[in-house]
XYZ file of C-alpha atoms in Angstrom:
241
model
C 68.608 87.475 -53.224
C 65.756 87.355 -50.718
C 65.742 84.819 -47.919
C 62.456 83.394 -49.270
C 63.970 82.745 -52.697
C 67.084 81.209 -51.155
C 64.949 78.856 -49.056
C 62.839 77.898 -52.080
C 65.960 77.156 -54.159
C 67.249 74.891 -51.401
C 63.862 73.146 -51.101
C 63.612 72.417 -54.834
C 67.217 71.218 -55.002
C 66.567 68.871 -52.084
C 63.402 67.583 -53.770
C 65.390 66.833 -56.933
C 67.842 64.775 -54.884
C 64.984 62.944 -53.138
C 63.419 62.087 -56.499
C 66.743 60.742 -57.740
C 67.306 58.736 -54.564
C 63.897 57.123 -55.103
C 64.780 56.146 -58.663
C 62.218 58.495 -60.176
C 64.882 60.107 -62.368
C 68.242 59.065 -63.702
C 71.158 61.026 -65.084
C 70.353 64.571 -66.151
C 66.688 64.009 -67.060
C 63.814 65.453 -65.021
C 63.108 68.777 -63.359
C 61.064 70.330 -60.553
C 59.651 73.840 -60.336
C 57.781 76.127 -57.962
C 55.623 79.141 -58.753
C 56.898 82.467 -57.432
C 54.136 84.685 -58.818
C 51.934 84.939 -61.915
C 54.930 85.495 -64.191
C 57.901 83.844 -62.461
C 58.950 80.384 -61.369
C 61.983 78.720 -59.880
C 63.088 75.659 -61.831
C 66.017 73.280 -62.065
C 68.134 74.439 -64.979
C 71.161 72.909 -66.651
C 74.716 74.110 -67.020
C 77.854 72.826 -68.701
C 78.994 71.505 -65.322
C 75.713 69.667 -64.563
C 76.408 66.353 -62.820
C 72.826 65.110 -62.868
C 69.627 65.427 -60.863
C 70.996 63.384 -57.952
C 73.602 66.099 -57.397
C 71.354 69.142 -57.737
C 72.564 72.208 -55.820
C 70.557 75.300 -54.857
C 72.585 77.213 -57.468
C 71.027 74.973 -60.155
C 67.590 76.362 -59.325
C 67.103 79.550 -61.326
C 64.464 82.258 -61.347
C 62.923 82.657 -64.786
C 59.850 84.176 -66.367
C 57.135 81.992 -67.819
C 58.442 82.904 -71.279
C 61.840 81.370 -70.452
C 63.760 84.612 -70.059
C 65.757 85.465 -66.914
C 63.637 86.472 -63.950
C 66.376 88.800 -62.717
C 69.783 89.959 -63.877
C 72.267 87.101 -64.107
C 69.775 84.297 -63.431
C 70.589 82.468 -66.650
C 74.281 83.297 -66.786
C 75.823 79.888 -67.433
C 72.442 78.176 -67.189
C 69.632 77.261 -69.566
C 66.030 76.288 -68.813
C 64.960 72.718 -69.564
C 63.622 72.118 -73.060
C 60.369 70.976 -71.488
C 59.711 74.227 -69.663
C 56.195 74.251 -71.251
C 55.250 71.321 -69.008
C 55.658 73.558 -65.987
C 54.386 76.803 -67.468
C 51.198 75.393 -68.989
C 50.383 73.363 -65.873
C 50.815 76.384 -63.604
C 48.866 78.648 -65.947
C 45.953 76.244 -66.166
C 45.785 75.488 -62.441
C 46.354 78.410 -60.055
C 45.914 76.026 -57.114
C 49.137 74.275 -58.060
C 52.377 75.879 -56.916
C 54.800 73.078 -57.762
C 55.366 70.769 -60.724
C 57.616 67.713 -60.895
C 58.402 66.164 -64.265
C 60.091 62.818 -63.634
C 60.937 59.578 -65.477
C 60.072 56.620 -63.178
C 60.785 53.418 -65.179
C 58.100 51.341 -63.416
C 55.372 53.822 -64.333
C 56.518 53.990 -67.951
C 56.670 50.176 -68.079
C 53.271 49.574 -66.506
C 51.590 51.921 -68.979
C 53.389 50.434 -72.005
C 52.342 46.978 -70.775
C 48.716 48.093 -70.944
C 48.210 47.918 -67.189
C 45.872 50.576 -65.803
C 46.831 52.156 -62.499
C 44.150 51.012 -60.048
C 43.728 51.019 -56.243
C 45.032 47.488 -55.801
C 45.911 48.089 -52.156
C 44.602 50.194 -49.308
C 46.325 50.823 -45.976
C 49.672 49.890 -47.548
C 49.699 53.489 -48.857
C 46.449 55.381 -48.270
C 47.367 58.512 -50.257
C 48.454 56.306 -53.150
C 45.241 54.299 -52.973
C 43.158 57.465 -53.197
C 45.330 58.777 -56.014
C 44.579 55.610 -57.977
C 40.879 55.609 -57.113
C 40.462 59.121 -58.470
C 42.123 58.007 -61.694
C 45.532 58.540 -63.258
C 45.124 59.790 -66.839
C 47.546 59.161 -69.689
C 48.888 61.614 -72.244
C 49.292 59.231 -75.201
C 52.103 60.951 -77.090
C 55.739 59.929 -76.443
C 57.075 63.326 -77.463
C 59.414 65.901 -75.986
C 56.949 68.467 -74.646
C 58.932 71.466 -75.797
C 56.228 73.769 -77.154
C 53.272 75.571 -75.581
C 50.913 73.629 -77.847
C 52.234 70.281 -76.606
C 52.176 71.545 -73.021
C 48.514 72.471 -73.415
C 47.808 69.022 -74.888
C 49.373 67.377 -71.858
C 47.396 69.589 -69.462
C 44.190 68.738 -71.322
C 44.987 65.021 -70.945
C 45.640 65.631 -67.257
C 41.934 66.459 -66.994
C 42.222 68.262 -63.680
C 43.959 65.352 -61.939
C 47.192 65.960 -59.998
C 49.261 63.403 -61.906
C 49.439 62.364 -65.552
C 51.444 59.575 -67.180
C 53.232 60.681 -70.350
C 53.344 57.524 -72.461
C 56.832 56.325 -73.332
C 58.245 59.290 -71.448
C 57.526 59.825 -67.738
C 55.057 61.634 -65.513
C 54.019 65.108 -64.467
C 52.914 65.643 -60.877
C 51.441 68.961 -59.721
C 50.544 70.025 -56.198
C 50.321 72.866 -53.715
C 53.874 72.217 -52.510
C 57.105 70.765 -53.837
C 56.985 68.003 -51.226
C 53.456 66.984 -52.223
C 54.376 66.875 -55.907
C 57.266 64.482 -55.228
C 55.328 62.363 -52.706
C 52.568 61.873 -55.290
C 55.194 60.673 -57.737
C 56.572 58.235 -55.147
C 53.078 56.858 -54.511
C 52.453 56.422 -58.241
C 55.780 54.640 -58.636
C 54.885 52.270 -55.784
C 51.516 51.498 -57.387
C 53.188 50.750 -60.704
C 55.912 48.628 -59.102
C 53.340 46.578 -57.189
C 51.249 46.053 -60.313
C 54.302 44.774 -62.190
C 55.179 42.424 -59.307
C 51.650 41.040 -59.244
C 51.632 40.461 -62.996
C 55.105 38.893 -62.943
C 53.885 36.481 -60.261
C 51.020 35.438 -62.531
C 48.379 37.333 -60.589
C 45.657 39.784 -61.564
C 45.531 43.401 -60.466
C 42.160 43.712 -58.764
C 40.893 46.882 -57.059
C 40.177 46.607 -53.339
C 36.616 46.092 -52.174
C 34.381 49.160 -52.261
C 33.445 48.679 -48.603
C 37.068 49.224 -47.574
C 37.111 52.903 -48.551
C 35.162 53.975 -45.474
C 38.099 52.737 -43.410
C 40.822 54.461 -45.422
C 40.566 58.026 -44.095
C 42.616 61.083 -44.930
C 45.074 61.112 -42.039
C 45.876 64.803 -42.433
C 48.937 66.680 -43.682
C 50.919 66.173 -40.480
C 51.028 62.466 -41.318
C 50.546 62.221 -45.055
C 52.862 65.044 -46.063
C 54.894 66.444 -43.194
C 55.977 63.159 -41.639
C 56.390 61.455 -45.000
C 58.613 64.264 -46.250
C 60.712 64.260 -43.079
C 61.330 60.574 -43.743
C 62.337 61.218 -47.363
C 64.786 63.917 -46.317
C 66.233 61.746 -43.534
C 66.513 58.828 -45.956
C 68.367 61.039 -48.407
C 70.723 62.375 -45.760
C 71.448 58.865 -44.449
C 72.549 58.102 -47.994
C-alpha cells in the first residue's frame, strides 16, 4: 500500500469520526469518500465487526472501483461497500472539480426541511462560510429513498444543480468539495444553519435573511482561516474527546 493511500485512508477515517462527534451521523449510517482517479475511490465500507461511524478506523476505508468492485486484491475481503455508493460515484462523475463526498444524516437539517423551513442566510459573521453557503442556495432532493441505484444517484445530482450541498428529504445530506475537510466543514455549517433556524422558530421568531448591505463586509477570509484553522479545531476537538 502506497504512503499516499495510507494517508488518505487515515484522513477519511478521521473525518468520519469528526462527523460523528458533531452529531452529523449516528450509529452505522453515513459514509465519506475521496476520489483516487477517474475509476477509483476510497470510501468507508462496512464489515461484520463494524462498531459505527464514530469508531471508524483507517482499515474501514477501502479502495474500490466506481462499479463497486475491489480496487486492488483483497480490498473487499471482509468488507462491503455502502448500499448508497451511487451517491458518491454519480457526484464524482458529474463534477470533476469535486474530490470528496460526505453523505451524512444530521437530524436538524432533516427536521428543518420537513418543517418547511428554507435554509437562508439568517446570520452573517457568526459563520461567514455558512452564510455564503445559504446565500448561494441549498437545494433539496425531494425523494426520501435509499439512493442505491445509478438512476437515483443521477436524480440526486440533478437536484443538486451544481451546488456543493443538497438536502435529501427525509434522509440526510450530500456534501461535495475539493477536499474531505471541506466536505465535512460544509456539512457542519449547514447543520448550524438548520439548528439556528429551529431555535428561532421555537422561540416564536421569524427566520429573516440578513440585510443585503451586509454582504460587502462578509469577505472570504481564505483557506488558512476558513478551512485549515477550522479543521485543526475539529481534529483537536475530536482528540480532546
